[in-house]
XYZ file of C-alpha atoms in Angstrom:
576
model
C -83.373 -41.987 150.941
C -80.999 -41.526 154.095
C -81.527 -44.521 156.136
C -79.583 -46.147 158.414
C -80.131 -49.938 159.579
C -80.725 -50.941 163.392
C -80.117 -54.682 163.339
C -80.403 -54.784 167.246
C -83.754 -53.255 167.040
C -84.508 -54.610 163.255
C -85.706 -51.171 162.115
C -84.632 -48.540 159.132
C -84.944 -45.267 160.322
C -84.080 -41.774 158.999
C -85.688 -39.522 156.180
C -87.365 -39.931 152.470
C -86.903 -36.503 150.735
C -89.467 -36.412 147.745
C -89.451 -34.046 145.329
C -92.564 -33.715 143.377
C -93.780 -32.585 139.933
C -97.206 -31.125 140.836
C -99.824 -29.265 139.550
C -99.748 -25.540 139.890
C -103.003 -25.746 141.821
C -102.004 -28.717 144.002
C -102.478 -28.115 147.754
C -101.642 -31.522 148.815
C -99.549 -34.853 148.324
C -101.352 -37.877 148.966
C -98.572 -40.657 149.947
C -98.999 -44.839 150.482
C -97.723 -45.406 154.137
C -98.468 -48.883 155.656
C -96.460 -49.991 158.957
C -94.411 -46.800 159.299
C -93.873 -45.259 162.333
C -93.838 -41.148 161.122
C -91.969 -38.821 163.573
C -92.790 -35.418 161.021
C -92.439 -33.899 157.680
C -90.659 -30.833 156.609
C -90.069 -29.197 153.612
C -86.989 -28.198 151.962
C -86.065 -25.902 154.282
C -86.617 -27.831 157.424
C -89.905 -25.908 157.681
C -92.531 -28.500 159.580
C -95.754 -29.348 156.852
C -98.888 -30.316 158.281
C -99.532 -33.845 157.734
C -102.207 -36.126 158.347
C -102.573 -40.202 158.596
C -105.787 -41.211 157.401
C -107.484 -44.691 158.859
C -105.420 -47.625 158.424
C -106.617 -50.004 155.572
C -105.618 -53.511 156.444
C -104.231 -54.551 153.077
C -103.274 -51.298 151.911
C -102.070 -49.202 154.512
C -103.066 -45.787 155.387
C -102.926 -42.163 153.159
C -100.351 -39.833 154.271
C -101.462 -36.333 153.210
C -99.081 -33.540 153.698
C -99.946 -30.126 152.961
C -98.151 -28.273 150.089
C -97.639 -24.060 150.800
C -97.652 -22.812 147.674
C -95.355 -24.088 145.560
C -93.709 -26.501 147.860
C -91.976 -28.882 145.566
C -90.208 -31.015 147.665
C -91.107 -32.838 151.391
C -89.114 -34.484 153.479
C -90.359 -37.410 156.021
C -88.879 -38.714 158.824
C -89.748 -42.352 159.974
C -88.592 -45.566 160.927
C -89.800 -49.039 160.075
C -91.576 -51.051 162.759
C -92.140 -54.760 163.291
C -94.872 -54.862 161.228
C -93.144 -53.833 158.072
C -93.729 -56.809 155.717
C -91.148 -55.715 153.216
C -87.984 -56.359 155.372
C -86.694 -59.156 156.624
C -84.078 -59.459 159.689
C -82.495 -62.401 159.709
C -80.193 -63.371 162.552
C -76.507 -65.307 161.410
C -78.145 -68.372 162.234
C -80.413 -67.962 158.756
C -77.799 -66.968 156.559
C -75.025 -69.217 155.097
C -71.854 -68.094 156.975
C -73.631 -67.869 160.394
C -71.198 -65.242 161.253
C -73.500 -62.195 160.303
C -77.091 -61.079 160.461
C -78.560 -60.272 156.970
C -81.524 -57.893 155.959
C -83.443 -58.348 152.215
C -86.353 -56.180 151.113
C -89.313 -57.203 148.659
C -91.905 -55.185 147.474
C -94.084 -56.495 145.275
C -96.659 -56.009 144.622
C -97.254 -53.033 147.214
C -94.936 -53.926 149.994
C -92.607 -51.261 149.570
C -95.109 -48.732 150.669
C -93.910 -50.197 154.386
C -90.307 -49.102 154.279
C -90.621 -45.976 151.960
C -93.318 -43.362 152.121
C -94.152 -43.258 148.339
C -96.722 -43.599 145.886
C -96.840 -46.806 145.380
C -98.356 -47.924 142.515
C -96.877 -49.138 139.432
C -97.911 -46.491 137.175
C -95.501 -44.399 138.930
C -92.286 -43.784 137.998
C -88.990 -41.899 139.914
C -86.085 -41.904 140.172
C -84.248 -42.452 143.208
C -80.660 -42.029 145.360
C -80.039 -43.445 148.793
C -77.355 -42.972 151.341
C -77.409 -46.422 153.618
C -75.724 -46.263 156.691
C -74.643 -49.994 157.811
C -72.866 -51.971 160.953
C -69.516 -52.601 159.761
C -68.131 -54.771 158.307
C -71.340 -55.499 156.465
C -72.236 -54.203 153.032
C -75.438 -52.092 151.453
C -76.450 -53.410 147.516
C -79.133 -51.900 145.943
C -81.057 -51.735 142.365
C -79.181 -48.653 141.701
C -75.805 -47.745 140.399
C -73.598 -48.340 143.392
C -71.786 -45.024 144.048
C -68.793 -46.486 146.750
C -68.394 -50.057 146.594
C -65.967 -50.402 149.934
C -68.712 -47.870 151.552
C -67.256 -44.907 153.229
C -66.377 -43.912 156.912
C -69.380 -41.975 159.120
C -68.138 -39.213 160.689
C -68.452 -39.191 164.110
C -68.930 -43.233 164.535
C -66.605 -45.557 163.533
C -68.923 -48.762 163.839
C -71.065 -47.389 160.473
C -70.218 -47.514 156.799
C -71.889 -45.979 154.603
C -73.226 -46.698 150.750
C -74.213 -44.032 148.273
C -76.205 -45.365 145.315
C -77.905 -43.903 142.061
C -80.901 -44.502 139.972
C -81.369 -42.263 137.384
C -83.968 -44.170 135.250
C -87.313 -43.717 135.989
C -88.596 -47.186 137.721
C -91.718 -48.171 139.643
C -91.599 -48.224 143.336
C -91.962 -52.004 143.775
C -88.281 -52.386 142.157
C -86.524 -49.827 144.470
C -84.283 -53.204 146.610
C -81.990 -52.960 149.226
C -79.946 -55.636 150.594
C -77.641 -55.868 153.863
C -74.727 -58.503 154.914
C -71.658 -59.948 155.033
C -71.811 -59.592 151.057
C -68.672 -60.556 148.383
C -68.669 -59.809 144.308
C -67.191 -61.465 141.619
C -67.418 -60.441 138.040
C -68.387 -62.387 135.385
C -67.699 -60.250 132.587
C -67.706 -56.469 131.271
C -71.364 -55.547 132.719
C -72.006 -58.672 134.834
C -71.021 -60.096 138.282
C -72.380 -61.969 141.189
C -73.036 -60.798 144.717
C -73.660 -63.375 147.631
C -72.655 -64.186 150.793
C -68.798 -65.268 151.168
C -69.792 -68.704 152.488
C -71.780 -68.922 148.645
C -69.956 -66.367 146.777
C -67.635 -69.067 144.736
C -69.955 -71.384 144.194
C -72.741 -68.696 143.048
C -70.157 -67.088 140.896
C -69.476 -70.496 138.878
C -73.045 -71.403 138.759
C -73.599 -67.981 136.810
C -70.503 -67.426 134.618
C -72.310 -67.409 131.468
C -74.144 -64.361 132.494
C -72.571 -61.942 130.151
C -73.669 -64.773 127.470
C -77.419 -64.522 128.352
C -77.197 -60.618 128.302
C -75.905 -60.970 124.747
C -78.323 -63.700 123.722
C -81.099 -61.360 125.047
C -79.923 -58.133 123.057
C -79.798 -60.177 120.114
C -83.380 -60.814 120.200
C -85.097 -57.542 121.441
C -82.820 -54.738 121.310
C -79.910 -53.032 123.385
C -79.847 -53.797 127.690
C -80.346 -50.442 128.684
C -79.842 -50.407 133.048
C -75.723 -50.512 132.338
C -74.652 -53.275 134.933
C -76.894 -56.965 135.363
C -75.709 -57.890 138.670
C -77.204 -61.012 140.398
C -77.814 -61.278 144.179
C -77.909 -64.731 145.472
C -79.888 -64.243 149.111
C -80.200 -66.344 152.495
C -82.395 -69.025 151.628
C -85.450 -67.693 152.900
C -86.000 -65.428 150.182
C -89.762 -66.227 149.201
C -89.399 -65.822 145.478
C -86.893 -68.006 142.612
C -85.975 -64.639 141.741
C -86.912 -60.687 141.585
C -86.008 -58.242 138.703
C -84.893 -55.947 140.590
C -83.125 -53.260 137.681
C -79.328 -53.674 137.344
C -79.109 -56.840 140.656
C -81.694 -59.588 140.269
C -82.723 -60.698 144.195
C -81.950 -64.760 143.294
C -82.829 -67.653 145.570
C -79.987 -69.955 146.448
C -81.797 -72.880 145.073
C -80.870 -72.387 141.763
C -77.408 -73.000 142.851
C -77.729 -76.801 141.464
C -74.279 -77.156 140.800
C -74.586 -77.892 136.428
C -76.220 -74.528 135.481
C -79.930 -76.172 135.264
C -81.668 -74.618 137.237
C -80.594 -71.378 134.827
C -83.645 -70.706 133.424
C -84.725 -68.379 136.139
C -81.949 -66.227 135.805
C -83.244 -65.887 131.908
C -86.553 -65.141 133.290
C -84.917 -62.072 135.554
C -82.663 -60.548 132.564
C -86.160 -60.534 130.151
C -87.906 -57.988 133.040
C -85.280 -55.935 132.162
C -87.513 -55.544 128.898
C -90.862 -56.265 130.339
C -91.557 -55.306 133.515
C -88.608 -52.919 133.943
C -88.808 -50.961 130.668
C -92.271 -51.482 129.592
C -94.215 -52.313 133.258
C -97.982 -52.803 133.999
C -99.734 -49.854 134.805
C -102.263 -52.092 136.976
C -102.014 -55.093 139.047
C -105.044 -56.188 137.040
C -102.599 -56.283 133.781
C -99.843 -58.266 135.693
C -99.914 -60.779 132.927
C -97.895 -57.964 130.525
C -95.073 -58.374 132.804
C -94.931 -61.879 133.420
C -96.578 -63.309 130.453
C -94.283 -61.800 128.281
C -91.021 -62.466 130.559
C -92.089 -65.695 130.162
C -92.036 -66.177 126.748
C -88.562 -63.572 126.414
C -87.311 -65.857 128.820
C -88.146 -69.514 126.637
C -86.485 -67.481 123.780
C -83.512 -66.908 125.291
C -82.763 -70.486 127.013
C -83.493 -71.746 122.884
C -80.644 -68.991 121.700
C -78.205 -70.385 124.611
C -79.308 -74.058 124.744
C -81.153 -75.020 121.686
C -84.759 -75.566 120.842
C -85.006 -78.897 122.340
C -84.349 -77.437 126.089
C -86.683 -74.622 125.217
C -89.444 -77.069 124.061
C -88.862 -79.250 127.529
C -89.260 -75.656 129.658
C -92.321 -74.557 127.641
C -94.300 -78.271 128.341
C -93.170 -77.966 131.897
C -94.862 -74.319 132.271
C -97.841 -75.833 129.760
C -98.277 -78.746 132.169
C -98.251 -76.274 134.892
C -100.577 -74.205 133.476
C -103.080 -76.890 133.287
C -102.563 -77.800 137.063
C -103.693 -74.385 137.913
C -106.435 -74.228 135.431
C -108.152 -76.950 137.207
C -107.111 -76.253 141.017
C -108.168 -72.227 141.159
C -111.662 -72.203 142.217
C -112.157 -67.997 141.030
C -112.770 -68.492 137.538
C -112.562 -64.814 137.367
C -108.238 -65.768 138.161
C -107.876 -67.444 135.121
C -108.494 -64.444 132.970
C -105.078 -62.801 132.184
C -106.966 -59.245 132.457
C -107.996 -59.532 136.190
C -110.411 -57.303 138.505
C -108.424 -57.091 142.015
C -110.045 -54.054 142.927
C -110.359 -53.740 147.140
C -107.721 -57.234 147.025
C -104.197 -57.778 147.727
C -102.752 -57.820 144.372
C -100.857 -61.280 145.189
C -104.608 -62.877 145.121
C -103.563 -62.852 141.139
C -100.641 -64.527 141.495
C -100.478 -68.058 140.088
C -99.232 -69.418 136.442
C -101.864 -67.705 134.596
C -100.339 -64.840 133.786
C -96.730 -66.374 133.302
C -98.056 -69.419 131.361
C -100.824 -68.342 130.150
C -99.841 -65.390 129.214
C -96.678 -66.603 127.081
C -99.001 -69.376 125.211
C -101.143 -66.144 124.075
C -97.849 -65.244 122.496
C -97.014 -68.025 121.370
C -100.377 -68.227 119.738
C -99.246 -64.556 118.100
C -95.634 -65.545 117.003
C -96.949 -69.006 115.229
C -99.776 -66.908 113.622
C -97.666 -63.969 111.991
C -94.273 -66.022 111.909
C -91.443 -65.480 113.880
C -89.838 -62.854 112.414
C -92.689 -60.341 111.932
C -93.701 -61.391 115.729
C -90.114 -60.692 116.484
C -90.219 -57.004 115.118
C -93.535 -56.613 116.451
C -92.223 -57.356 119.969
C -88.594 -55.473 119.613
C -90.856 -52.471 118.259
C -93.275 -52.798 121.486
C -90.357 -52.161 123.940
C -88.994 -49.604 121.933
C -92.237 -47.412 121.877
C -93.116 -47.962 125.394
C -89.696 -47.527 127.439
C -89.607 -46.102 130.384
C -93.839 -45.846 130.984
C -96.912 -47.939 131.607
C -98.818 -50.166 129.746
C -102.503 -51.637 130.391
C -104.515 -54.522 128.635
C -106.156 -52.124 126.719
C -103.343 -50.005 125.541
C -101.688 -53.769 124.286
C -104.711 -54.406 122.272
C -104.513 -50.757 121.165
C -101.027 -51.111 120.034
C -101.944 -54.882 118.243
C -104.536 -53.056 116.090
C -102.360 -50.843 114.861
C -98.961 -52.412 114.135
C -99.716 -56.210 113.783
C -103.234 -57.165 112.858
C -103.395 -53.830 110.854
C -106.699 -53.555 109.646
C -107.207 -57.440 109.138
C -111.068 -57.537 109.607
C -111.737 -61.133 111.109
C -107.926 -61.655 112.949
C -109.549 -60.497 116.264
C -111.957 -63.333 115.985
C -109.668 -66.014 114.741
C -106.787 -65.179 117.202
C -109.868 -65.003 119.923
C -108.207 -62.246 121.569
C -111.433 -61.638 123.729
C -111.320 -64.687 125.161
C -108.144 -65.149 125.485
C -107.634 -61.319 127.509
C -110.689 -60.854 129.439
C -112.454 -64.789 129.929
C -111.492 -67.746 131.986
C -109.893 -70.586 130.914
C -107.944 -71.641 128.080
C -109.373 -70.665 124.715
C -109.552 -73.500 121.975
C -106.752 -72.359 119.559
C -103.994 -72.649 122.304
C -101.210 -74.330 121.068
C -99.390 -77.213 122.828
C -95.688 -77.661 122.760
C -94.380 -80.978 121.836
C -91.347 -81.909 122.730
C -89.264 -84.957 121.233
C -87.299 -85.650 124.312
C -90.449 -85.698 126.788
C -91.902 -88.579 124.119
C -88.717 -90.286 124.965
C -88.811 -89.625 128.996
C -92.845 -90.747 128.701
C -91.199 -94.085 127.055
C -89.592 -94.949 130.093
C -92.080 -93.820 132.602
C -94.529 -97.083 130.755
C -91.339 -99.237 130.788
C -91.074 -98.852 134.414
C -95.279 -99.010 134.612
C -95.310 -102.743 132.934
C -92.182 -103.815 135.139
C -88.370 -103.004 134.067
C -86.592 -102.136 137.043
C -85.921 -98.842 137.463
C -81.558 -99.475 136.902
C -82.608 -100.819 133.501
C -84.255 -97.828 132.584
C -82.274 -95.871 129.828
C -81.975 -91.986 131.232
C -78.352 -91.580 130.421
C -77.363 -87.976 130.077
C -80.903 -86.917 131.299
C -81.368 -82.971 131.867
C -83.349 -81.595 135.166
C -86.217 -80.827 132.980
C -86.354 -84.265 131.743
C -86.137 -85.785 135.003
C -88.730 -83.255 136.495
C -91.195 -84.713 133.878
C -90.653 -88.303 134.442
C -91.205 -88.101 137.781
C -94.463 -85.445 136.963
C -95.745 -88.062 134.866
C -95.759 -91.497 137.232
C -98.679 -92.700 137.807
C -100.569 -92.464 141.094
C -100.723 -96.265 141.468
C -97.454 -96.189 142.240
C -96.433 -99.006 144.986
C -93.973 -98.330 147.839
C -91.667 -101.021 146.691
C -91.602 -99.185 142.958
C -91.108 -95.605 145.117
C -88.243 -97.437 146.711
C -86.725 -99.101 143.540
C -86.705 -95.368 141.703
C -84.786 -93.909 144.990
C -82.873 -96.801 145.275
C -81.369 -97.008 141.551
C -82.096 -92.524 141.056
C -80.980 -91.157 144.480
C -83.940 -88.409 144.365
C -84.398 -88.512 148.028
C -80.833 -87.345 148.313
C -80.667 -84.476 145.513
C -78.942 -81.770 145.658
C -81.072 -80.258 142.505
C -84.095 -78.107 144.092
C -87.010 -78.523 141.069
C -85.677 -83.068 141.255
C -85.775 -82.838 144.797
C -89.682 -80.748 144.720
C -90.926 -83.013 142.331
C -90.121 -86.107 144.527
C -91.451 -85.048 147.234
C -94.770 -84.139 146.214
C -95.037 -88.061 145.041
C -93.616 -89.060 148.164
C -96.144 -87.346 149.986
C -99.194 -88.782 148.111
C -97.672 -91.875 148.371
C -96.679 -91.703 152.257
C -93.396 -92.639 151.408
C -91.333 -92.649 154.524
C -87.552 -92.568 153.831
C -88.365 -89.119 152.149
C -90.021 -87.762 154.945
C -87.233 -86.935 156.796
C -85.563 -85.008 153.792
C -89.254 -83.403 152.657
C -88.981 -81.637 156.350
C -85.548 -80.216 156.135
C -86.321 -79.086 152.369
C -89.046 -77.050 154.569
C -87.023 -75.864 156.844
C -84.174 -75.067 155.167
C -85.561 -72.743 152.800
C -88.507 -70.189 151.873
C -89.197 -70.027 148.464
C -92.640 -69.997 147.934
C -93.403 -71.496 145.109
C -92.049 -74.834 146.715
C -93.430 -74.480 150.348
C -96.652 -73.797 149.634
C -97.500 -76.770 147.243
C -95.753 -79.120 149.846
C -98.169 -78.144 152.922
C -100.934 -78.365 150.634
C -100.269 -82.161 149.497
C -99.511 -82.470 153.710
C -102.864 -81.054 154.656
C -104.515 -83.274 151.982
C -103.191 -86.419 153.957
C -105.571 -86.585 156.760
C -104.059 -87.726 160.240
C -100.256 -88.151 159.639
C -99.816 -85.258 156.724
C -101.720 -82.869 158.649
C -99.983 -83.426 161.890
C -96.108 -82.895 160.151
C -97.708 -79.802 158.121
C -98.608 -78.553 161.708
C -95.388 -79.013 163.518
C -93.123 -78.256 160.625
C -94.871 -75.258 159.864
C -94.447 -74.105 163.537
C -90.822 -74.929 163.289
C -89.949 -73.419 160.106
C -92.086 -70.006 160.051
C -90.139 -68.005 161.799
C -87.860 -68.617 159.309
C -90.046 -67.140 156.218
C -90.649 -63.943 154.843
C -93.818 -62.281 155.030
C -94.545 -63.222 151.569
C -94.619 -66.937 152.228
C -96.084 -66.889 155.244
C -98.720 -64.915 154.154
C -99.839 -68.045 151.862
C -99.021 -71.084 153.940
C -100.900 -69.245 156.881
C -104.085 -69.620 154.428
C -102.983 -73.594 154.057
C -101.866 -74.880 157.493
C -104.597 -73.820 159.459
């Protein structure tokens, strides 16, 4: 990639130079283009190929086939992004943190990148990639690549550019090929690890994640050697629409895990254990998305028990179980709640929910309490060892089962009901529920409260998020005003500064039309993107007829300018 970024027109423009491993016979390259405004193609040389763009497809873009001469192996495409490209996002100073600078982020999954990079863009492909990125100074180019000249270097010929050389030499699949643009700072954490963010966020971001070093360690211990080099997280502009992305060697991380008492941590497990599944090992179809996330999922619950003990592991897998059930009964495809999906002819992001994360993890769950934990655990190890570095489908994982698990057991098929659990809806009989010890204790209080001790007399002392997230989760929807008012009066939840607290209250408040959190429920909406707390908030709006449908309108209109494609993409579907 040679690129260099326009923020007064909001476009990347310059030249992806592909070099290809073809048949001897091959007579043609067949790209994913979607958005992309294509000036020409050349090969090697400079010599023009003959290219054509086939009919745009609204979800997936159009084919870009260039002719090959005989035995072209490399083309070269000039382009620039457009307005349309759903990948980017330009955000002026006013949406970032220190309001000084503007700020670009890219995201491409599932199949976004194919609208900033001509490519093939499927995850069953693998390259590897460099990039030269050309930037206003004094802002700085990070990518998920080896960063070749950290300060940038001077443009010849225009002293307003810097410019950033980076290096991928692993083979990864396009969707995790990141680049991000802005007034960015670093501070290490350790040997391998660091934090990037904004200088307005950089300190606190970096003492939010000093233990990450630790969790890289914890990780290793558990599945084998890190093998990207660096982990560097990125803490964005709040509008990123994701908690985090895996992006190899700098996690894209939203700012909302920034609670200020490393709670909120978890996600930052669930980043570091793509680097294993996902990154190393990734699904060769969006129909097997569950391989990456249903196993990051569990990786992830494994690690927060090596750095925090098996009671905050047991709290984080009921949350995700309770979740899980939540989704079970609100998606109305039943065909979705398979962790083998069909998406063929759909935007891959109609799979995205908690079934493959949760779901997906109980399944292995099911597997590690079946065999025992430490054959499970050299099952798993042995899985990322074998497949490194290539793609892995539903059927290939039940392959690989047969032959280095169940091993010939006749009837273990049937009694694990792998079937049902891979390829039917639902949740199959022989999933097992976590209990947790503590959430008996927070479900003691929410009854206390129920039959009528005030909410000050309630004993939470040295509570954890998690346990607060359930005991709010779990009051009941007979709640009176004058109770909502007694919990925010004596727990402060309309004023917290911890994201998941703050979510969880205002969902209740909504149902409940509680008014002094209204005001706070529309700045939490305004203030940041992530989807996976916008979208459940307009949807408990739009349920309120009259008054929740009305602020879901006009806070919607306010705020989504202010998303990424990704989000708005959903909460279009909601807020109609």
């Amino acid at each position: 990639l040679d690129l260099t970024a326009d923020f007064r027109a909001k476009v990347l423009k310059g030249t992806a130079a592909l070099t290809l491993e073809t048949a001897p016979t091959a007579k043609q390259v067949v790209l994913d283009v979607k958005a992309l405004d294509i000036e020409g193609v050349t090969d090697a040389s400079g010599e023009p190929l003959k290219y054509t763009l086939g009919t745009p497809h609204p979800i997936f873009g159009a084919p870009l086939t260039i002719e090959l001469p005989q035995g072209a192996q490399k083309v070269v495409v000039k382009y620039k992004t457009t307005a349309n490209t759903q990948a980017l996002q330009w955000l002026d100073p006013s949406q970032t943190e220190g309001k000084k600078y503007p700020f670009l982020l890219s995201q491409g999954q599932s199949i976004l990148t194919r609208t900033w990079i001509p490519t093939q863009d499927s995850p069953m492909v693998r390259q590897t990639y460099s990039a030269i990125i050309r930037v206003p100074t004094p802002l700085k180019a990070v990518m998920s690549a080896e960063m070749l000249t950290p300060d940038g270097e001077a443009v010849p010929g225009n002293g307003t550019l810097r410019a950033f050389r980076f290096k991928m030499d692993q083979a990864i699949p396009p969707y995790l090929i990141a680049l991000a643009i802005g007034d960015i700072d670093f501070r290490p954490t350790g040997d391998r690890t660091g934090v990037y963010a904004e200088k307005a966020t950089i300190a606190r971001a970096a003492a939010e994640l000093e233990d990450l070093e630790k969790f890289v360690a914890a990780a290793e211990n558990l599945y084998g050697p890190y093998r990207w080099g660096r982990y560097d997280v990125l803490i964005l502009p709040p509008s990123f629409p994701f908690g985090g992305m895996e992006n190899p060697r700098l996690t894209f991380a939203t700012p909302t895990i920034l609670a200020g008492d490393k709670s909120l941590v978890s996600l930052v497990a669930h980043e570091l254990a793509h680097s294993w599944s996902g990154n190393l090992v990734t699904n060769a179809t969006w129909d097997d998305f569950w391989l990456n996330e249903g196993f990051t999922t569990y990786f992830e619950n494994r690690i927060m028990e090596e750095m925090y003990g098996k009671d905050r592991a047991l709290m984080l897998q009921s949350l995700g179980f309770a979740s899980l059930q939540d989704t079970l009964s609100s998606l109305k495809e039943p065909g979705l709640t398979q962790l083998h999906t069909d998406l063929k002819g759909r935007d891959p992001d109609d799979g995205f929910s908690d079934i493959p994360y949760e779901k997906g993890a109980a399944f292995l769950r099911l597997l590690e309490q079946t065999y025992g934990r430490k054959k499970f655990d050299a099952w798993l190890k042995g899985y990322f060892t074998r497949y490194a570095f290539k793609s892995m489908t539903t059927a290939g994982f039940v392959e690989d089962l047969r032959e280095t698990l169940i091993k010939g057991d006749p009837g273990a098929e049937d009694r694990l009901k792998l079937n049902e659990w891979l390829y039917k809806p639902g949740l199959p009989s022989n999933a097992v529920k976590p209990q947790s010890e503590a959430f008996a204790r927070v479900e003691a209080q929410v009854e206390a409260f129920t039959k009528g001790t005030p909410a000050k007399s309630l004993v939470t002392e040295g509570w954890v998020t998690q346990e607060w997230q359930h005991f709010i989760e779990s009051l009941p929807d007979t709640l009176t005003l004058e109770q909502m008012k007694d919990l925010d009066t004596a727990f402060s939840f309309t004023s917290s500064r911890n994201s998941e607290i703050l979510f969880a209250w205002l969902k209740l408040a909504i149902v409940h039309h509680y008014e002094p959190a209204l005001p706070a429920l529309e700045t939490f909406l305004t203030s940041q993107g992530r989807r996976r707390f916008v979208s459940p908030l307009y949807t408990a709006l739009m349920a309120q007829k009259g008054w929740g449908v009305e602020m879901a309108k006009r806070v919607y209109a306010k705020a989504r300018p202010l998303y990424h494609s990704v989000t708005r993409a959903t909460v279009d579907e909601t807020v109609k």
